[in-house]
PDB file of C-alpha atoms and ligand atoms in Angstrom:
ATOM      1  CA  MET I   1      61.992  -2.285  -1.684  1.00 45.00           C
ATOM      2  CA  SER I   2      62.952  -4.255   1.382  1.00 50.00           C
ATOM      3  CA  ARG I   3      60.881  -7.202   2.568  1.00 54.00           C
ATOM      4  CA  LYS I   4      60.513  -5.539   5.989  1.00 54.00           C
ATOM      5  CA  TRP I   5      59.067  -2.381   4.426  1.00 52.00           C
ATOM      6  CA  GLN I   6      56.674  -4.497   2.348  1.00 55.00           C
ATOM      7  CA  ASN I   7      55.545  -6.360   5.448  1.00 56.00           C
ATOM      8  CA  ASN I   8      54.949  -3.064   7.268  1.00 59.00           C
ATOM      9  CA  ARG I   9      52.935  -1.738   4.369  1.00 58.00           C
ATOM     10  CA  MET I  10      50.830  -4.951   4.221  1.00 54.00           C
ATOM     11  CA  ALA I  11      50.160  -4.703   7.959  1.00 56.00           C
ATOM     12  CA  ARG I  12      49.078  -1.066   7.542  1.00 60.00           C
ATOM     13  CA  TYR I  13      46.719  -1.940   4.665  1.00 54.00           C
ATOM     14  CA  GLY I  14      45.365  -4.809   6.741  1.00 53.00           C
ATOM     15  CA  LYS I  15      44.564  -2.454   9.608  1.00 56.00           C
ATOM     16  CA  ILE I  16      42.905   0.083   7.290  1.00 49.00           C
ATOM     17  CA  LEU I  17      40.827  -2.672   5.647  1.00 46.00           C
ATOM     18  CA  ALA I  18      39.756  -4.131   8.986  1.00 46.00           C
ATOM     19  CA  THR I  19      38.779  -0.667  10.282  1.00 43.00           C
ATOM     20  CA  THR I  20      36.785   0.047   7.095  1.00 43.00           C
ATOM     21  CA  VAL I  21      34.908  -3.270   7.367  1.00 41.00           C
ATOM     22  CA  LEU I  22      34.134  -2.646  11.041  1.00 39.00           C
ATOM     23  CA  LEU I  23      32.857   0.856  10.277  1.00 38.00           C
ATOM     24  CA  ALA I  24      30.678  -0.496   7.436  1.00 39.00           C
ATOM     25  CA  ILE I  25      29.181  -3.162   9.707  1.00 36.00           C
ATOM     26  CA  ALA I  26      28.556  -0.557  12.407  1.00 36.00           C
ATOM     27  CA  ALA I  27      26.893   1.748   9.855  1.00 35.00           C
ATOM     28  CA  VAL I  28      24.552  -1.022   8.630  1.00 33.00           C
ATOM     29  CA  PHE I  29      23.754  -2.053  12.198  1.00 32.00           C
ATOM     30  CA  THR I  30      23.048   1.548  13.223  1.00 31.00           C
ATOM     31  CA  ALA I  31      20.828   2.054  10.172  1.00 30.00           C
ATOM     32  CA  CYS I  32      18.806  -1.045  11.097  1.00 30.00           C
ATOM     33  CA  GLN I  33      18.504   0.149  14.676  1.00 31.00           C
ATOM     34  CA  GLN I  34      17.298   3.550  13.511  1.00 31.00           C
ATOM     35  CA  GLN I  35      14.689   1.994  11.256  1.00 35.00           C
ATOM     36  CA  GLY I  36      13.178   0.101  14.127  1.00 37.00           C
ATOM     37  CA  GLY I  37      15.924  -1.987  15.642  1.00 40.00           C
ATOM     38  CA  ASN I  38      14.779  -5.241  14.131  1.00 44.00           C
ATOM     39  CA  SER I  39      16.838  -7.585  12.055  1.00 45.00           C
ATOM     40  CA  TYR I  40      13.897  -8.546   9.827  1.00 43.00           C
ATOM     41  CA  LEU I  41      14.712  -5.245   8.164  1.00 38.00           C
ATOM     42  CA  ARG I  42      17.995  -6.822   7.132  1.00 38.00           C
ATOM     43  CA  THR I  43      16.149  -9.509   5.176  1.00 43.00           C
ATOM     44  CA  PRO I  44      13.553  -7.583   3.173  1.00 42.00           C
ATOM     45  CA  ARG I  45      14.454  -9.469   0.009  1.00 49.00           C
ATOM     46  CA  ALA I  46      13.065 -12.629   1.604  1.00 54.00           C
ATOM     47  CA  VAL I  47       9.569 -11.114   1.479  1.00 64.00           C
ATOM     48  CA  ARG I  48       8.087  -9.318  -1.458  1.00 71.00           C
ATOM     49  CA  PHE I  49       5.294  -7.199  -0.043  1.00 80.00           C
ATOM     50  CA  GLN I  50       3.031  -7.625  -3.037  1.00 77.00           C
ATOM     51  CA  PRO I  51      -0.545  -8.867  -3.178  1.00 75.00           C
ATOM     52  CA  VAL I  52      -0.930 -12.613  -3.591  1.00 79.00           C
ATOM     53  CA  SER I  53      -1.208 -13.529  -7.250  1.00 79.00           C
ATOM     54  CA  THR I  54      -1.332 -17.320  -6.945  1.00 82.00           C
ATOM     55  CA  PRO I  55      -4.586 -19.064  -7.923  1.00 89.00           C
ATOM     56  CA  LEU I  56      -7.005 -19.945  -5.125  1.00 92.00           C
ATOM     57  CA  VAL I  57      -6.540 -23.353  -3.538  1.00 94.00           C
ATOM     58  CA  LYS I  58     -10.058 -23.960  -2.254  1.00 95.00           C
ATOM     59  CA  ARG I  59     -10.363 -25.897   0.994  1.00 95.00           C
ATOM     60  CA  SER I  60     -12.707 -26.231   3.938  1.00 97.00           C
ATOM     61  CA  LEU I  61     -12.595 -24.094   7.069  1.00 97.00           C
ATOM     62  CA  SER I  62     -11.490 -27.092   9.128  1.00 97.00           C
ATOM     63  CA  ARG I  63      -8.729 -27.929   6.647  1.00 97.00           C
ATOM     64  CA  LEU I  64      -7.329 -24.379   6.863  1.00 97.00           C
ATOM     65  CA  ALA I  65      -7.632 -24.508  10.668  1.00 97.00           C
ATOM     66  CA  ARG I  66      -5.559 -27.723  10.634  1.00 97.00           C
ATOM     67  CA  GLU I  67      -2.889 -25.957   8.566  1.00 97.00           C
ATOM     68  CA  VAL I  68      -2.650 -23.295  11.273  1.00 97.00           C
ATOM     69  CA  ASN I  69      -1.607 -26.104  13.677  1.00 97.00           C
ATOM     70  CA  ILE I  70      -3.383 -24.845  16.787  1.00 97.00           C
ATOM     71  CA  LYS I  71      -2.231 -26.166  20.175  1.00 97.00           C
ATOM     72  CA  VAL I  72      -4.329 -25.315  23.189  1.00 97.00           C
ATOM     73  CA  ARG I  73      -2.622 -24.049  26.327  1.00 96.00           C
ATOM     74  CA  ILE I  74      -5.187 -21.989  28.213  1.00 95.00           C
ATOM     75  CA  MET I  75      -4.030 -19.734  31.051  1.00 94.00           C
ATOM     76  CA  PRO I  76      -5.031 -21.019  34.510  1.00 93.00           C
ATOM     77  CA  SER I  77      -8.569 -19.940  35.371  1.00 91.00           C
ATOM     78  CA  ASN I  78      -7.305 -18.249  38.551  1.00 89.00           C
ATOM     79  CA  ALA I  79      -4.672 -16.223  36.666  1.00 90.00           C
ATOM     80  CA  ARG I  80      -4.707 -12.556  37.648  1.00 87.00           C
ATOM     81  CA  GLN I  81      -5.458 -11.453  34.069  1.00 88.00           C
ATOM     82  CA  ARG I  82      -8.521 -13.699  33.876  1.00 91.00           C
ATOM     83  CA  ARG I  83     -10.121 -12.377  37.033  1.00 86.00           C
ATOM     84  CA  GLY I  84     -12.812  -9.907  36.158  1.00 80.00           C
ATOM     85  CA  SER I  85     -12.671 -10.719  32.462  1.00 86.00           C
ATOM     86  CA  ARG I  86     -15.872 -10.149  30.498  1.00 92.00           C
ATOM     87  CA  ARG I  87     -17.663 -11.979  27.771  1.00 94.00           C
ATOM     88  CA  LEU I  88     -15.891 -11.239  24.482  1.00 95.00           C
ATOM     89  CA  ASN I  89     -17.860  -9.742  21.630  1.00 91.00           C
ATOM     90  CA  PRO I  90     -15.599 -10.764  18.715  1.00 96.00           C
ATOM     91  CA  ARG I  91     -16.237  -7.976  16.189  1.00 97.00           C
ATOM     92  CA  PHE I  92     -12.565  -7.197  15.507  1.00 98.00           C
ATOM     93  CA  ILE I  93      -9.287  -9.102  15.238  1.00 98.00           C
ATOM     94  CA  THR I  94      -6.265  -7.225  16.617  1.00 98.00           C
ATOM     95  CA  ILE I  95      -2.816  -8.152  15.324  1.00 98.00           C
ATOM     96  CA  HIS I  96       0.271  -7.666  17.502  1.00 97.00           C
ATOM     97  CA  SER I  97       3.948  -8.518  17.327  1.00 95.00           C
ATOM     98  CA  THR I  98       5.981  -9.466  20.389  1.00 93.00           C
ATOM     99  CA  ALA I  99       9.063  -7.272  19.631  1.00 88.00           C
ATOM    100  CA  ASN I 100      11.048  -9.970  21.460  1.00 87.00           C
ATOM    101  CA  HIS I 101      13.955 -11.159  19.309  1.00 87.00           C
ATOM    102  CA  SER I 102      15.502 -13.619  21.735  1.00 86.00           C
ATOM    103  CA  PRO I 103      16.047 -16.998  20.023  1.00 85.00           C
ATOM    104  CA  SER I 104      13.936 -18.828  22.599  1.00 87.00           C
ATOM    105  CA  SER I 105      10.919 -16.508  22.415  1.00 90.00           C
ATOM    106  CA  THR I 106       8.780 -18.929  20.432  1.00 92.00           C
ATOM    107  CA  ALA I 107       4.996 -19.252  20.563  1.00 94.00           C
ATOM    108  CA  MET I 108       5.216 -22.083  23.094  1.00 95.00           C
ATOM    109  CA  GLN I 109       7.672 -20.194  25.290  1.00 94.00           C
ATOM    110  CA  HIS I 110       5.473 -17.096  25.274  1.00 93.00           C
ATOM    111  CA  SER I 111       2.491 -19.256  26.168  1.00 94.00           C
ATOM    112  CA  ARG I 112       4.356 -20.922  29.021  1.00 94.00           C
ATOM    113  CA  ALA I 113       5.415 -17.522  30.340  1.00 93.00           C
ATOM    114  CA  LEU I 114       1.837 -16.265  30.041  1.00 92.00           C
ATOM    115  CA  CYS I 115       0.529 -19.303  31.942  1.00 91.00           C
ATOM    116  CA  ARG I 116       3.204 -18.813  34.641  1.00 91.00           C
ATOM    117  CA  GLY I 117       1.996 -15.238  35.126  1.00 88.00           C
ATOM    118  CA  ALA I 118       5.073 -13.555  33.662  1.00 88.00           C
ATOM    119  CA  PHE I 119       3.041 -10.887  31.851  1.00 87.00           C
ATOM    120  CA  THR I 120       1.328  -9.238  34.800  1.00 84.00           C
ATOM    121  CA  ASN I 121      -1.172  -7.010  33.037  1.00 88.00           C
ATOM    122  CA  ARG I 122      -1.430  -8.597  29.629  1.00 93.00           C
ATOM    123  CA  SER I 123      -3.211 -11.513  28.034  1.00 95.00           C
ATOM    124  CA  TRP I 124      -4.245 -12.393  24.507  1.00 96.00           C
ATOM    125  CA  HIS I 125      -5.937 -15.232  22.660  1.00 97.00           C
ATOM    126  CA  PHE I 126      -3.361 -16.688  20.267  1.00 98.00           C
ATOM    127  CA  THR I 127       0.441 -16.703  19.932  1.00 97.00           C
ATOM    128  CA  VAL I 128       1.811 -17.579  16.503  1.00 97.00           C
ATOM    129  CA  ASP I 129       5.290 -18.497  15.289  1.00 94.00           C
ATOM    130  CA  GLN I 130       6.496 -20.109  12.097  1.00 92.00           C
ATOM    131  CA  PHE I 131       5.645 -23.639  13.270  1.00 93.00           C
ATOM    132  CA  MET I 132       2.471 -23.405  15.326  1.00 95.00           C
ATOM    133  CA  CYS I 133      -0.219 -21.341  16.940  1.00 97.00           C
ATOM    134  CA  VAL I 134      -0.937 -21.643  20.659  1.00 97.00           C
ATOM    135  CA  GLN I 135      -4.338 -20.654  22.036  1.00 97.00           C
ATOM    136  CA  ASN I 136      -4.001 -18.983  25.438  1.00 96.00           C
ATOM    137  CA  LEU I 137      -7.545 -17.805  26.255  1.00 96.00           C
ATOM    138  CA  PRO I 138     -11.064 -19.123  25.528  1.00 96.00           C
ATOM    139  CA  LEU I 139     -12.673 -17.205  22.668  1.00 96.00           C
ATOM    140  CA  ARG I 140     -15.676 -16.301  24.796  1.00 95.00           C
ATOM    141  CA  GLU I 141     -13.460 -14.279  27.130  1.00 96.00           C
ATOM    142  CA  THR I 142     -11.850 -10.824  26.852  1.00 96.00           C
ATOM    143  CA  GLY I 143      -8.072 -10.385  27.035  1.00 95.00           C
ATOM    144  CA  TRP I 144      -5.839  -7.416  27.948  1.00 95.00           C
ATOM    145  CA  HIS I 145      -3.917  -6.605  24.818  1.00 96.00           C
ATOM    146  CA  ALA I 146      -5.407  -3.685  22.889  1.00 96.00           C
ATOM    147  CA  GLY I 147      -4.795  -0.870  25.378  1.00 95.00           C
ATOM    148  CA  THR I 148      -8.390   0.416  25.305  1.00 97.00           C
ATOM    149  CA  PRO I 149     -11.624  -1.029  26.734  1.00 95.00           C
ATOM    150  CA  ALA I 150     -13.222  -1.006  23.242  1.00 96.00           C
ATOM    151  CA  GLY I 151     -10.285  -2.953  21.812  1.00 97.00           C
ATOM    152  CA  ASN I 152     -10.197  -5.469  24.632  1.00 96.00           C
ATOM    153  CA  HIS I 153     -13.945  -6.056  24.823  1.00 96.00           C
ATOM    154  CA  ASN I 154     -14.499  -6.401  21.084  1.00 97.00           C
ATOM    155  CA  SER I 155     -11.416  -8.037  19.626  1.00 98.00           C
ATOM    156  CA  ILE I 156      -9.559 -11.306  19.483  1.00 98.00           C
ATOM    157  CA  GLY I 157      -5.845 -10.697  20.143  1.00 98.00           C
ATOM    158  CA  ILE I 158      -3.178 -12.427  18.046  1.00 98.00           C
ATOM    159  CA  GLU I 159       0.513 -12.048  18.945  1.00 97.00           C
ATOM    160  CA  MET I 160       3.071 -12.854  16.239  1.00 96.00           C
ATOM    161  CA  CYS I 161       6.503 -13.943  17.508  1.00 94.00           C
ATOM    162  CA  GLU I 162       9.677 -12.228  16.329  1.00 88.00           C
ATOM    163  CA  CYS I 163      12.115 -14.778  17.749  1.00 85.00           C
ATOM    164  CA  GLU I 164      15.362 -15.073  15.850  1.00 82.00           C
ATOM    165  CA  ASN I 165      16.775 -18.541  16.074  1.00 75.00           C
ATOM    166  CA  ARG I 166      18.476 -20.711  13.521  1.00 70.00           C
ATOM    167  CA  GLY I 167      16.302 -20.913  10.432  1.00 71.00           C
ATOM    168  CA  HIS I 168      13.759 -18.382  11.674  1.00 76.00           C
ATOM    169  CA  ASN I 169      11.386 -17.247   8.989  1.00 84.00           C
ATOM    170  CA  HIS I 170       9.162 -14.266   9.732  1.00 88.00           C
ATOM    171  CA  PHE I 171       7.260 -14.709   6.490  1.00 89.00           C
ATOM    172  CA  ARG I 172       5.979 -18.105   7.689  1.00 91.00           C
ATOM    173  CA  THR I 173       4.876 -16.558  10.980  1.00 94.00           C
ATOM    174  CA  TRP I 174       2.957 -13.792   9.189  1.00 94.00           C
ATOM    175  CA  ASP I 175       1.478 -16.307   6.759  1.00 94.00           C
ATOM    176  CA  ARG I 176       0.301 -18.540   9.619  1.00 96.00           C
ATOM    177  CA  ALA I 177      -1.228 -15.502  11.349  1.00 97.00           C
ATOM    178  CA  ALA I 178      -3.015 -14.624   8.070  1.00 97.00           C
ATOM    179  CA  LYS I 179      -4.482 -18.151   7.895  1.00 98.00           C
ATOM    180  CA  LEU I 180      -5.628 -17.981  11.527  1.00 98.00           C
ATOM    181  CA  THR I 181      -7.194 -14.571  10.919  1.00 98.00           C
ATOM    182  CA  ALA I 182      -9.115 -15.908   7.893  1.00 98.00           C
ATOM    183  CA  VAL I 183     -10.404 -18.839   9.971  1.00 98.00           C
ATOM    184  CA  LEU I 184     -11.603 -16.464  12.727  1.00 98.00           C
ATOM    185  CA  MET I 185     -13.184 -14.063  10.195  1.00 98.00           C
ATOM    186  CA  LYS I 186     -15.188 -16.931   8.733  1.00 98.00           C
ATOM    187  CA  ARG I 187     -16.155 -18.365  12.104  1.00 97.00           C
ATOM    188  CA  TYR I 188     -17.356 -15.055  13.561  1.00 97.00           C
ATOM    189  CA  GLY I 189     -18.460 -13.246  10.381  1.00 97.00           C
ATOM    190  CA  ILE I 190     -15.837 -10.508  10.797  1.00 98.00           C
ATOM    191  CA  ASN I 191     -15.211  -8.085   7.941  1.00 97.00           C
ATOM    192  CA  LEU I 192     -11.634  -7.622   6.665  1.00 98.00           C
ATOM    193  CA  ARG I 193     -11.875  -3.906   7.549  1.00 97.00           C
ATOM    194  CA  ARG I 194     -12.124  -5.017  11.168  1.00 98.00           C
ATOM    195  CA  VAL I 195      -8.829  -6.892  11.029  1.00 98.00           C
ATOM    196  CA  VAL I 196      -6.744  -4.156  12.620  1.00 98.00           C
ATOM    197  CA  PRO I 197      -3.220  -3.570  13.896  1.00 98.00           C
ATOM    198  CA  HIS I 198      -2.765  -2.737  17.585  1.00 98.00           C
ATOM    199  CA  TYR I 199      -2.007   0.747  16.174  1.00 98.00           C
ATOM    200  CA  HIS I 200      -5.738   1.126  15.419  1.00 98.00           C
ATOM    201  CA  TRP I 201      -6.610   1.333  19.133  1.00 98.00           C
ATOM    202  CA  THR I 202      -3.713   3.273  20.661  1.00 97.00           C
ATOM    203  CA  ARG I 203      -1.439   4.465  17.816  1.00 97.00           C
ATOM    204  CA  LYS I 204       1.265   2.141  19.177  1.00 96.00           C
ATOM    205  CA  ASN I 205       3.890   0.968  16.680  1.00 96.00           C
ATOM    206  CA  CYS I 206       2.570  -2.606  16.743  1.00 96.00           C
ATOM    207  CA  PRO I 207       2.878  -4.960  14.903  1.00 97.00           C
ATOM    208  CA  ALA I 208       6.095  -3.081  14.055  1.00 94.00           C
ATOM    209  CA  PRO I 209       7.313  -5.430  11.268  1.00 92.00           C
ATOM    210  CA  LEU I 210       4.086  -4.908   9.318  1.00 95.00           C
ATOM    211  CA  LEU I 211       3.816  -1.130   9.773  1.00 95.00           C
ATOM    212  CA  THR I 212       5.612   1.503   7.721  1.00 94.00           C
ATOM    213  CA  ASN I 213       7.164   4.354   9.711  1.00 94.00           C
ATOM    214  CA  GLY I 214       4.972   3.263  12.592  1.00 94.00           C
ATOM    215  CA  LYS I 215       1.714   3.397  10.601  1.00 96.00           C
ATOM    216  CA  PRO I 216      -0.303   1.021   8.417  1.00 96.00           C
ATOM    217  CA  GLY I 217       1.095   1.240   4.885  1.00 94.00           C
ATOM    218  CA  PRO I 218       2.055  -1.132   2.060  1.00 92.00           C
ATOM    219  CA  LYS I 219       3.175  -3.947   4.383  1.00 94.00           C
ATOM    220  CA  TRP I 220      -0.097  -3.852   6.285  1.00 96.00           C
ATOM    221  CA  ALA I 221      -1.980  -3.847   2.945  1.00 94.00           C
ATOM    222  CA  TRP I 222       0.083  -6.888   1.980  1.00 94.00           C
ATOM    223  CA  PHE I 223      -0.925  -8.676   5.191  1.00 95.00           C
ATOM    224  CA  HIS I 224      -4.579  -7.828   4.519  1.00 96.00           C
ATOM    225  CA  SER I 225      -4.259  -9.214   0.998  1.00 94.00           C
ATOM    226  CA  ARG I 226      -2.930 -12.514   2.372  1.00 95.00           C
ATOM    227  CA  VAL I 227      -5.790 -12.728   4.871  1.00 97.00           C
ATOM    228  CA  ASP I 228      -8.238 -12.012   2.041  1.00 96.00           C
ATOM    229  CA  TYR I 229      -6.593 -14.680  -0.114  1.00 96.00           C
ATOM    230  CA  TYR I 230      -7.040 -17.367   2.564  1.00 97.00           C
ATOM    231  CA  TYR I 231     -10.563 -16.155   3.294  1.00 98.00           C
ATOM    232  CA  ARG I 232     -11.497 -16.550  -0.368  1.00 97.00           C
ATOM    233  CA  CYS I 233      -9.951 -20.049  -0.300  1.00 97.00           C
ATOM    234  CA  ILE I 234     -12.524 -21.124   2.323  1.00 97.00           C
ATOM    235  CA  ASN I 235     -15.434 -18.966   1.091  1.00 97.00           C
ATOM    236  CA  GLU I 236     -16.048 -20.054  -2.478  1.00 95.00           C
ATOM    237  CA  GLY I 237     -13.733 -17.357  -3.817  1.00 95.00           C
ATOM    238  CA  LYS I 238     -15.692 -14.485  -2.242  1.00 95.00           C
ATOM    239  CA  SER I 239     -14.142 -11.759  -0.066  1.00 95.00           C
ATOM    240  CA  ASN I 240     -15.643 -10.205   3.033  1.00 95.00           C
ATOM    241  CA  ARG I 241     -14.457  -6.618   2.829  1.00 91.00           C
TER     242      ARG I 241
HETATM  243 ZN1  LIG K   1       0.544  -4.892  20.309  1.00 60.78          ZN
END
């Protein structure tokens, strides 16, 4: 067997191997796209969607609110979305997800964009990422996020960021949103059944990462169980469901 022939054969194997790897990557990527186009689906092992089994760590409402790390950046009072807003009747909490995977689409960046008027017909109360929560509207005022008058007039809107930058951790974002939701439930006496996905109002696939085939399923039940866990932490171990 000549060295030249061997080299040719190695080069051929190399090409076949490279093509196979590329096809495999493309297949995985396509599968992820088909399942919803989000890379969090590539890291499901990071989150086990099971009810919380850890013992309660009782704390006060204000202590849990501090853990949420709320910054206040209210939209300008003359912003288009705030004109004609009504008094909010907070009977529901509506959970959304931004579906924006750009690395810079953090809670603060979304809030800045909101304050600059980048989202012409939309507004919501809180934007959450893995590090902080930014309040964008006063809680006495309606936002434009639910897609129906009933949803807008009766619910507090929470947007969860899906930014994908170095070290991003969607679990921490969802956990922070669960803590915020528990704080708001306690403050306004809202029942867990009234913590709803955007889907509840318009059948939209939102918050997509916590829905299953576009509908509330095990992941949404998991989110509810986390909210309930934090609620019990600040309510003497008792649920409100
Ligand atoms: Zn939504």
